[in-house]
Amino acid sequence: MQLPPLAHQLLRAAATMFLATALPVAAEEKVDVATVERIKTEAMQRSQVMEIVSCLTDVYGARLTGSPSTKAASDWAVTTMRSWGLSNVHLEQWNPYDSGLTGLQWGPLNRGWTSEQFAFRAVAPRPFIINALPCAFSPSTQGCVTGPAIRFDVDSFADMKRFAGKLKGAFLLMDHALPTPAHFEPQARRFTDAELDAMAAGQWPQRKSREVVETRYNLVDDATARRWLVNEHVSALLFTAPGDGGTIFEVGKCGIDEIPSVKVSAESYGRIVRILEKNIPVTLELEMQNTFYENPDVFNVIAEIPGTDPRLKDEVVMIGAHLDSWTFGTGATDDAAGVAVMMEAMRIVKALNLQPRRMIRVALWTGHEQGGLGSNAYVQRHLRDWVRHSQGELSSTKPEYDKFSVYFNLDAGTGKIRGIHQQGNVAVGPIFEPWMGPFKDMGMKTTTLSSIGGGDNFAFERVGLPSFGFIQDPIEYNTRTHHTSADVYERIQPEDLRFNAAVLAAFAWQAAQRGDQTGDHSHGDEYHSLA
Ligand SMILES: [Zn+2]
């Protein structure tokens, strides 16, 4: 079986990983500096990347998979990429059950959901507005509902029963109020040179992880308890989350399917709790209208720039990011930023009328937030049957597998690209190092053997295809924007996105042109010289 060029590398990587220092130095990877400079000029001086972000977020955000806004965003992306002259631009429908991931997903597979109306306030002891958002997939309230706030301090189902008969119309405070300490550390940051050097040496910097909400008894997983609550006719369940200054984090599963559920900002939640602690009753009023879409059609967006080399044009270089988002913000840093960079990279290559030897294909995935469903369904359909592969069947690959070159993913927020993860593949270091050359004095200089997890690159990686993600400055990703109500257009760094689009266009171009300078010998031979 003839392996695709970079796949060759990946498969060799495991064998060569511990011999890296003993490897003979390969012929140096050539860089098309002139073209990369043209790419940089187009990316910096005629950028459309922020306009793309604005459409994806302001007009179509949030983009929960299976919702009408995600379909509208997808249609817009198709129209836009067609207007740039890209080829074979289309929506590719996928089936959630084809991902090979059933059981791992987070959130329903077969429902879309949108929130259309939401008004939440206290009416006693005096009126005030409550900063809160509907939990994704919450049912609606029956019109406008009013009732007492009750601290639902329970640690088991048995404990719950002491509230029997007292919960009609009530709003249950399901969590403890959270502290919101001052930020003595800056919320936004870039990687320091020392941190990047440590990554290059194989150490990932220690990051402070996000505060964990101290939950009470976990009702969400107890069907009997949930049924009991439904029969008590409560108005709504209130949850809180880390985040302050009005930002609400959309962490973990929020609410239950049977009862209207709301995530309340730490400040509003704290205010209600502190009033109740003074034995002053609080009366709340909520009106929430949400719509479910059962078994919606779901799509990835695909577009291409055809290859032109008679021998190589069927080989595919892929770039991608996920179009779908969670619901609190407008999905700006997660991941309109990545989608806009990928679309812009395609626009740049097309605008410069570059003629790649291999095909360059972009994929804008959906189903990511439910567990990478769209990308895995794509790989399953086009590249390799994961189930059969995992059972050791060699015949699990599809014809396109042998023509697949490499996949690049971007899904770590708005931050500038500072380097690339080799995903444990030693052999690609000497390839990516020179590709970064034209970007080194702009701050992208690091290769790390370490892997980036959680992205759609995993779908390719798990079936043995070379796929990579980038090192990005954190900016406010973990402190403020990732899955939060602050994930909006204003949190995007325009300079970083322009830079990232240049990097992606250049990497796609270099990958599409590889082998250009090395004469007629086959790619297998070329890569063999590295091993
Ligand atoms: Zn993401």
Coordinates of C-alpha atoms and ligand atoms in Angstrom, one line a residue:
M1 CA 0.0 0.0 0.0
Q2 CA 1.4 3.4 -1.0
L3 CA 1.1 5.7 2.0
P4 CA 0.4 9.3 1.6
P5 CA 3.5 11.5 2.2
L6 CA 2.9 12.9 5.7
A7 CA 1.1 9.7 6.8
H8 CA 4.3 8.0 6.1
Q9 CA 5.9 10.2 8.6
L10 CA 3.4 9.8 11.3
L11 CA 3.6 6.0 11.1
R12 CA 7.3 6.2 11.3
A13 CA 7.2 8.6 14.2
A14 CA 6.6 6.1 16.9
A15 CA 9.6 4.1 15.7
T16 CA 11.9 7.1 15.4
M17 CA 10.7 9.1 18.4
F18 CA 13.5 7.8 20.7
L19 CA 16.1 8.0 18.0
A20 CA 15.6 11.6 17.1
T21 CA 19.0 12.8 18.0
A22 CA 20.7 10.0 16.1
L23 CA 18.8 10.7 12.8
P24 CA 20.8 11.7 9.8
V25 CA 20.0 15.3 8.8
A26 CA 17.6 15.3 5.9
A27 CA 18.0 17.6 2.9
E28 CA 16.7 20.9 4.2
E29 CA 13.0 21.6 3.6
K30 CA 12.7 24.4 1.0
V31 CA 10.5 27.4 1.7
D32 CA 8.7 29.4 -1.0
V33 CA 9.6 32.7 0.6
A34 CA 8.4 34.8 -2.2
T35 CA 4.9 33.4 -2.1
V36 CA 4.7 33.5 1.7
E37 CA 5.6 37.2 1.5
R38 CA 2.7 37.7 -0.9
I39 CA 0.5 35.8 1.5
K40 CA 1.5 37.9 4.4
T41 CA 0.8 41.1 2.4
E42 CA -2.6 40.0 1.4
A43 CA -3.4 38.9 5.0
M44 CA -2.2 42.1 6.7
Q45 CA -3.3 44.7 4.1
R46 CA -6.5 43.4 2.5
S47 CA -7.8 41.3 5.4
Q48 CA -11.4 40.3 5.6
V49 CA -11.0 38.2 8.7
M50 CA -12.8 40.5 11.2
E51 CA -15.8 40.9 8.8
I52 CA -16.0 37.1 8.6
V53 CA -16.0 37.0 12.5
S54 CA -18.7 39.7 12.7
C55 CA -21.0 37.7 10.3
L56 CA -20.4 34.5 12.2
T57 CA -21.0 36.0 15.6
D58 CA -23.1 39.2 15.4
V59 CA -25.4 37.9 12.7
Y60 CA -25.5 34.1 13.2
G61 CA -24.2 33.5 16.7
A62 CA -24.7 31.5 18.8
R63 CA -24.3 28.4 16.6
L64 CA -25.5 25.4 18.5
T65 CA -25.4 22.3 16.2
G66 CA -28.8 21.5 14.7
S67 CA -30.2 25.0 15.3
P68 CA -31.5 27.3 12.5
S69 CA -28.7 29.9 13.1
T70 CA -26.0 27.2 12.5
K71 CA -27.7 26.3 9.2
A72 CA -27.9 30.0 8.3
A73 CA -24.2 30.5 9.2
S74 CA -23.3 27.5 7.0
D75 CA -25.3 28.8 4.1
W76 CA -23.6 32.1 4.5
A77 CA -20.2 30.5 4.5
V78 CA -21.1 28.6 1.3
T79 CA -22.3 31.8 -0.4
T80 CA -19.2 33.7 0.7
M81 CA -16.7 31.1 -0.3
R82 CA -18.4 30.7 -3.7
S83 CA -18.2 34.5 -4.2
W84 CA -14.4 34.1 -3.8
G85 CA -14.3 31.6 -6.6
L86 CA -13.6 28.5 -4.4
S87 CA -14.5 25.1 -5.9
N88 CA -16.9 22.4 -4.9
V89 CA -18.3 24.6 -2.1
H90 CA -21.1 22.6 -0.4
L91 CA -22.8 21.5 2.8
E92 CA -22.1 17.9 3.5
Q93 CA -24.7 16.3 5.7
W94 CA -23.6 13.9 8.4
N95 CA -25.4 11.5 10.6
P96 CA -24.6 11.8 14.3
Y97 CA -24.6 8.0 14.7
D98 CA -21.9 7.7 12.0
S99 CA -19.2 9.4 14.0
G100 CA -18.3 6.1 15.8
L101 CA -18.4 8.2 19.0
T102 CA -21.9 7.4 20.2
G103 CA -21.7 7.3 24.0
L104 CA -18.9 9.9 24.3
Q105 CA -20.9 12.9 23.2
W106 CA -21.9 15.7 25.4
G107 CA -25.5 16.9 24.9
P108 CA -28.3 15.5 22.8
L109 CA -27.4 14.0 19.4
N110 CA -30.8 14.4 17.9
R111 CA -32.0 17.9 18.9
G112 CA -31.4 21.4 18.0
W113 CA -32.4 24.2 20.3
T114 CA -32.7 28.0 20.4
S115 CA -33.7 30.5 23.0
E116 CA -36.0 33.2 21.8
Q117 CA -37.2 35.1 24.8
F118 CA -35.8 35.5 28.3
A119 CA -36.8 37.9 31.1
F120 CA -35.8 37.2 34.6
R121 CA -36.2 39.5 37.6
A122 CA -36.9 39.7 41.3
V123 CA -40.2 41.3 42.2
A124 CA -39.8 41.2 46.0
P125 CA -38.4 42.4 48.4
R126 CA -37.9 44.9 45.6
P127 CA -37.7 44.7 41.9
F128 CA -34.3 44.1 40.3
I129 CA -33.0 42.6 37.1
I130 CA -31.2 39.2 37.4
N131 CA -28.2 38.6 35.1
A132 CA -28.8 35.1 33.9
L133 CA -29.1 32.9 30.8
P134 CA -31.1 29.8 29.9
C135 CA -29.3 26.5 30.2
A136 CA -28.9 25.0 26.7
F137 CA -31.7 22.6 26.0
S138 CA -33.8 23.9 28.8
P139 CA -37.6 23.6 28.2
S140 CA -39.7 26.8 28.2
T141 CA -41.6 28.2 31.2
Q142 CA -45.4 28.1 30.9
G143 CA -45.7 31.8 30.1
C144 CA -44.6 34.1 32.9
V145 CA -44.1 32.3 36.2
T146 CA -43.7 33.7 39.7
G147 CA -42.7 32.1 42.9
P148 CA -40.4 32.1 45.9
A149 CA -36.6 31.5 45.8
I150 CA -35.7 28.5 47.9
R151 CA -32.2 27.5 48.9
F152 CA -32.4 23.8 48.0
D153 CA -29.8 22.6 50.4
V154 CA -30.0 18.8 49.9
D155 CA -27.4 16.1 49.8
S156 CA -29.5 13.1 48.7
F157 CA -32.9 12.2 47.3
A158 CA -34.0 11.2 50.8
D159 CA -33.0 14.7 52.0
M160 CA -35.1 16.3 49.2
K161 CA -38.3 14.8 50.6
R162 CA -38.3 17.2 53.6
F163 CA -39.4 19.8 51.0
A164 CA -42.4 17.7 49.9
G165 CA -45.5 19.8 49.3
K166 CA -43.5 23.1 49.7
L167 CA -42.1 23.6 46.3
K168 CA -45.1 24.5 44.1
G169 CA -44.0 27.4 41.9
A170 CA -40.7 27.7 43.6
F171 CA -37.3 28.6 42.1
L172 CA -34.7 26.3 43.5
L173 CA -31.2 27.5 44.2
M174 CA -29.3 24.4 43.3
D175 CA -25.7 25.5 44.0
H176 CA -23.8 27.3 46.8
A177 CA -23.0 31.0 46.0
L178 CA -19.5 31.3 44.6
P179 CA -16.8 33.7 45.8
T180 CA -15.6 36.2 43.2
P181 CA -12.1 37.3 44.4
A182 CA -10.3 40.2 42.8
H183 CA -8.0 39.5 39.9
F184 CA -4.5 40.3 41.0
E185 CA -3.2 38.4 38.0
P186 CA -3.9 39.8 34.6
Q187 CA -6.8 37.9 32.9
A188 CA -5.2 38.3 29.4
R189 CA -1.7 37.1 28.7
R190 CA 0.7 35.9 26.0
F191 CA 3.3 33.2 26.3
T192 CA 6.7 34.4 27.4
D193 CA 9.9 33.4 25.6
A194 CA 10.7 31.2 28.6
E195 CA 7.4 29.4 28.4
L196 CA 7.8 28.8 24.6
D197 CA 11.4 27.5 25.2
A198 CA 10.0 25.2 27.9
M199 CA 7.4 23.9 25.4
A200 CA 10.1 23.3 22.8
A201 CA 12.0 21.3 25.4
G202 CA 8.9 19.2 26.0
Q203 CA 7.4 20.9 29.1
W204 CA 3.9 22.3 28.9
P205 CA 3.6 25.3 31.2
Q206 CA 1.5 24.8 34.3
R207 CA -1.8 26.7 33.9
K208 CA -4.1 27.5 36.7
S209 CA -7.2 25.6 35.9
R210 CA -10.6 27.1 36.1
E211 CA -12.4 27.2 39.4
V212 CA -14.6 24.1 39.9
V213 CA -18.1 24.7 41.1
E214 CA -18.8 23.0 44.3
T215 CA -22.0 21.3 43.5
R216 CA -24.5 19.9 46.0
Y217 CA -26.2 16.6 45.5
N218 CA -26.1 15.8 41.7
L219 CA -29.7 15.7 40.8
V220 CA -28.8 15.8 37.1
D221 CA -27.9 12.1 37.1
D222 CA -30.8 10.9 39.2
A223 CA -33.9 10.2 37.1
T224 CA -36.1 9.3 40.2
A225 CA -35.2 12.5 41.9
R226 CA -35.9 14.5 38.7
R227 CA -39.4 12.9 38.4
W228 CA -40.1 13.7 42.0
L229 CA -39.3 17.3 41.4
V230 CA -41.4 17.5 38.3
N231 CA -44.4 16.3 40.4
E232 CA -43.7 19.0 43.0
H233 CA -44.4 21.5 40.2
V234 CA -41.4 23.8 40.7
S235 CA -41.1 26.8 38.4
A236 CA -37.4 26.5 37.6
L237 CA -34.0 25.3 38.7
L238 CA -31.3 28.0 39.2
F239 CA -27.6 27.1 38.9
T240 CA -24.5 29.4 39.2
A241 CA -21.1 29.3 37.7
P242 CA -17.6 30.8 38.0
G243 CA -17.0 34.1 36.3
D244 CA -17.6 37.7 37.4
G245 CA -18.1 41.2 36.1
G246 CA -21.2 39.9 34.5
T247 CA -19.6 37.0 32.7
I248 CA -21.4 33.6 33.1
F249 CA -19.5 30.4 32.4
E250 CA -21.3 27.7 30.6
V251 CA -19.5 24.8 32.4
G252 CA -20.7 21.3 32.8
K253 CA -24.2 20.2 32.3
C254 CA -26.6 22.9 33.2
G255 CA -30.1 22.0 34.3
I256 CA -32.3 19.0 33.4
D257 CA -34.5 18.2 30.5
E258 CA -37.8 18.2 32.5
I259 CA -37.7 21.6 34.3
P260 CA -36.9 25.1 33.0
S261 CA -33.2 25.7 34.0
V262 CA -31.3 28.9 34.3
K263 CA -27.6 29.7 34.9
V264 CA -27.3 32.8 37.1
S265 CA -24.3 35.1 37.3
A266 CA -22.3 34.8 40.5
E267 CA -23.3 38.3 41.5
S268 CA -27.0 38.0 40.9
Y269 CA -27.0 34.5 42.6
G270 CA -25.0 35.9 45.5
R271 CA -27.5 38.7 46.0
I272 CA -30.5 36.4 46.1
V273 CA -28.7 34.1 48.6
R274 CA -27.6 36.9 50.9
I275 CA -31.1 38.3 51.1
L276 CA -32.5 34.9 51.9
E277 CA -29.8 34.5 54.6
K278 CA -31.4 37.5 56.4
N279 CA -34.7 35.6 56.4
I280 CA -36.2 38.0 53.9
P281 CA -38.3 36.2 51.3
V282 CA -37.3 36.7 47.6
T283 CA -39.9 36.4 44.9
L284 CA -38.8 35.8 41.4
E285 CA -40.5 36.1 38.0
L286 CA -39.3 34.3 34.8
E287 CA -40.5 34.2 31.3
M288 CA -38.5 31.9 29.0
Q289 CA -39.4 30.8 25.5
N290 CA -37.2 28.1 23.9
T291 CA -37.7 26.0 20.8
F292 CA -36.5 22.5 20.1
Y293 CA -35.8 21.1 16.6
E294 CA -36.1 17.3 16.6
N295 CA -33.8 15.2 14.4
P296 CA -32.4 18.3 12.5
D297 CA -30.3 17.9 9.5
V298 CA -26.6 18.6 10.4
F299 CA -23.8 19.6 8.1
N300 CA -20.1 20.3 7.7
V301 CA -19.2 23.0 5.2
I302 CA -16.6 22.0 2.6
A303 CA -14.7 24.1 0.0
E304 CA -11.7 23.4 -2.2
I305 CA -9.0 24.9 -4.3
P306 CA -8.2 22.1 -6.8
G307 CA -4.7 20.7 -7.3
T308 CA -2.9 21.3 -10.6
D309 CA 0.0 18.8 -10.7
P310 CA -1.0 15.9 -12.9
R311 CA 0.6 13.4 -10.4
L312 CA -0.4 15.1 -7.2
K313 CA -3.7 16.8 -7.8
D314 CA -5.7 14.0 -6.2
E315 CA -3.8 14.3 -2.9
V316 CA -5.5 16.4 -0.3
V317 CA -4.2 19.0 2.2
M318 CA -6.9 19.9 4.7
I319 CA -7.4 22.8 7.1
G320 CA -10.4 23.2 9.4
A321 CA -12.1 24.6 12.5
H322 CA -15.5 24.2 14.1
L323 CA -18.4 26.3 13.1
D324 CA -20.7 25.3 15.9
S325 CA -20.6 26.8 19.4
W326 CA -22.2 26.8 22.8
T327 CA -25.0 29.2 23.5
F328 CA -24.1 31.9 26.1
G329 CA -22.0 34.2 24.0
T330 CA -21.9 34.3 20.2
G331 CA -19.1 31.7 19.8
A332 CA -16.4 34.2 18.9
T333 CA -13.2 32.8 20.4
D334 CA -14.7 29.3 20.3
D335 CA -14.5 29.0 17.4
A336 CA -15.5 31.7 15.0
A337 CA -11.9 32.8 15.3
G338 CA -10.7 29.5 13.9
V339 CA -13.4 29.4 11.2
A340 CA -12.6 33.0 10.1
V341 CA -8.9 32.2 9.9
M342 CA -9.5 29.1 7.8
M343 CA -11.9 30.9 5.5
E344 CA -9.6 33.8 5.2
A345 CA -6.6 31.5 4.4
M346 CA -8.6 30.0 1.5
R347 CA -9.6 33.5 0.3
I348 CA -5.9 34.6 0.4
V349 CA -4.7 31.6 -1.7
K350 CA -7.5 32.2 -4.2
A351 CA -7.0 36.0 -4.3
L352 CA -3.4 35.5 -5.1
N353 CA -4.4 33.1 -7.8
L354 CA -1.9 30.5 -6.4
Q355 CA -2.1 27.1 -8.2
P356 CA -1.4 24.5 -5.6
R357 CA 0.0 21.1 -6.8
R358 CA -2.2 19.2 -4.3
M359 CA -5.8 20.1 -3.6
I360 CA -6.4 22.4 -0.6
R361 CA -9.7 21.6 1.2
V362 CA -11.3 23.4 4.1
A363 CA -13.8 21.9 6.4
L364 CA -15.9 23.9 8.9
W365 CA -17.2 21.3 11.3
T366 CA -20.3 21.1 13.3
G367 CA -21.2 18.7 16.2
H368 CA -17.8 19.6 17.8
E369 CA -19.3 20.7 21.1
Q370 CA -21.2 17.4 21.4
G371 CA -17.9 15.5 21.1
G372 CA -16.2 16.1 17.7
L373 CA -19.1 14.4 15.9
G374 CA -18.9 16.2 12.6
S375 CA -15.2 15.7 12.0
N376 CA -15.4 12.1 13.1
A377 CA -18.3 11.4 10.9
Y378 CA -16.3 12.9 8.0
V379 CA -13.3 10.7 8.7
Q380 CA -15.5 7.7 9.0
R381 CA -17.2 8.4 5.7
H382 CA -14.2 9.4 3.6
L383 CA -11.0 8.1 5.2
R384 CA -11.2 5.2 7.5
D385 CA -13.9 3.1 9.3
W386 CA -13.0 3.8 12.9
V387 CA -14.9 0.8 14.3
R388 CA -13.2 -1.7 11.9
H389 CA -9.9 0.1 12.3
S390 CA -10.1 -0.2 16.1
Q391 CA -10.8 -3.9 15.7
G392 CA -7.5 -4.2 13.8
E393 CA -9.0 -4.6 10.3
L394 CA -6.5 -3.6 7.6
S395 CA -9.2 -3.1 5.0
S396 CA -10.7 -0.4 7.1
T397 CA -9.3 2.4 4.9
K398 CA -11.2 4.1 2.1
P399 CA -9.6 5.1 -1.2
E400 CA -9.3 8.7 -0.1
Y401 CA -7.1 7.6 2.8
D402 CA -4.1 6.9 0.6
K403 CA -4.4 10.3 -1.0
F404 CA -4.6 12.2 2.2
S405 CA -1.7 14.4 3.0
V406 CA -2.2 16.3 6.2
Y407 CA -4.8 18.2 8.4
F408 CA -4.2 21.4 10.3
N409 CA -6.8 22.5 13.0
L410 CA -7.3 25.8 14.9
D411 CA -9.4 25.8 18.0
A412 CA -7.7 27.6 20.9
G413 CA -9.3 31.0 20.8
T414 CA -8.2 34.3 19.4
G415 CA -4.6 34.1 20.4
K416 CA -1.7 34.5 18.0
I417 CA -0.1 31.4 16.7
R418 CA 3.3 31.0 18.4
G419 CA 4.3 27.6 17.1
I420 CA 3.0 24.1 16.3
H421 CA 2.3 20.9 18.2
Q422 CA 4.0 17.9 16.5
Q423 CA 1.6 15.5 18.2
G424 CA 4.5 13.2 19.1
N425 CA 5.8 13.1 15.5
V426 CA 9.6 13.7 15.5
A427 CA 9.9 13.6 11.8
V428 CA 7.8 16.6 11.1
G429 CA 10.0 18.9 13.2
P430 CA 12.5 19.5 10.3
I431 CA 9.6 20.2 8.0
F432 CA 7.7 22.7 10.1
E433 CA 10.8 24.5 11.4
P434 CA 11.6 26.0 8.0
W435 CA 7.9 26.6 7.2
M436 CA 7.9 28.9 10.3
G437 CA 10.9 30.8 9.1
P438 CA 9.1 33.7 7.4
F439 CA 7.1 34.1 10.7
K440 CA 9.9 33.8 13.2
D441 CA 10.6 37.5 13.6
M442 CA 6.8 38.0 14.1
G443 CA 6.7 35.6 17.1
M444 CA 6.0 32.2 15.7
K445 CA 9.1 30.1 16.5
T446 CA 8.3 27.1 18.5
T447 CA 7.8 23.4 17.7
T448 CA 6.8 21.1 20.5
L449 CA 6.6 17.3 20.4
S450 CA 3.6 17.6 22.7
S451 CA 0.0 17.1 21.6
I452 CA -2.9 19.5 21.6
G453 CA -6.1 17.7 22.7
G454 CA -9.7 18.4 22.4
G455 CA -9.7 19.5 18.8
D456 CA -11.1 18.1 15.6
N457 CA -7.6 17.0 14.6
F458 CA -8.3 14.0 16.9
A459 CA -10.7 12.5 14.4
F460 CA -7.8 12.2 11.9
E461 CA -5.2 11.3 14.5
R462 CA -7.1 8.3 15.8
V463 CA -7.2 6.7 12.4
G464 CA -3.4 7.2 11.9
L465 CA -3.5 10.3 9.7
P466 CA -1.1 13.2 10.3
S467 CA -3.0 16.1 11.9
F468 CA -1.7 19.0 13.8
G469 CA -2.8 21.9 16.0
F470 CA -1.1 25.2 16.8
I471 CA 0.3 26.8 19.9
Q472 CA -1.7 29.9 20.5
D473 CA -1.3 32.7 23.0
P474 CA -4.0 32.1 25.7
I475 CA -5.2 35.8 25.8
E476 CA -8.4 35.5 27.9
Y477 CA -9.4 32.0 26.7
N478 CA -9.4 30.2 30.0
T479 CA -10.0 33.1 32.3
R480 CA -12.9 34.8 30.5
T481 CA -14.1 33.6 27.0
H482 CA -14.1 29.9 26.6
H483 CA -17.8 28.7 26.9
T484 CA -18.9 31.9 28.5
S485 CA -21.3 34.8 28.0
A486 CA -18.2 37.0 27.2
D487 CA -17.4 34.9 24.1
V488 CA -18.3 37.7 21.7
Y489 CA -16.8 39.8 18.9
E490 CA -15.2 42.3 21.2
R491 CA -13.0 39.6 22.7
I492 CA -11.3 38.9 19.3
Q493 CA -7.8 40.3 18.7
P494 CA -7.8 41.5 15.1
E495 CA -4.0 41.6 14.7
D496 CA -3.7 38.0 15.9
L497 CA -6.4 36.7 13.5
R498 CA -4.7 38.5 10.5
F499 CA -1.4 36.9 11.5
N500 CA -3.0 33.5 12.0
A501 CA -4.6 33.6 8.5
A502 CA -1.2 34.2 7.0
V503 CA 0.2 31.3 8.8
L504 CA -2.6 28.9 7.8
A505 CA -2.4 30.0 4.1
A506 CA 1.4 29.6 4.2
F507 CA 1.2 26.1 5.8
A508 CA -1.5 24.9 3.5
W509 CA 0.5 26.2 0.5
Q510 CA 3.8 24.6 1.7
A511 CA 2.0 21.3 2.3
A512 CA 0.3 21.5 -1.1
Q513 CA 3.7 22.2 -2.9
R514 CA 5.9 19.7 -1.0
G515 CA 8.2 17.7 -3.2
D516 CA 8.4 20.5 -5.6
Q517 CA 12.1 21.0 -5.3
T518 CA 13.3 17.4 -5.0
G519 CA 13.0 16.1 -8.5
D520 CA 11.1 13.2 -9.7
H521 CA 11.6 10.6 -6.9
S522 CA 8.5 9.4 -5.1
H523 CA 7.3 10.8 -1.8
G524 CA 7.9 7.5 -0.2
D525 CA 11.6 7.8 -1.0
E526 CA 11.7 11.4 0.1
Y527 CA 10.3 10.6 3.5
H528 CA 12.3 7.5 3.8
S529 CA 15.5 9.6 3.9
L530 CA 14.3 11.1 7.2
A531 CA 13.8 7.8 8.9
Ligands
ZN1 ZN -13.7 24.9 20.2

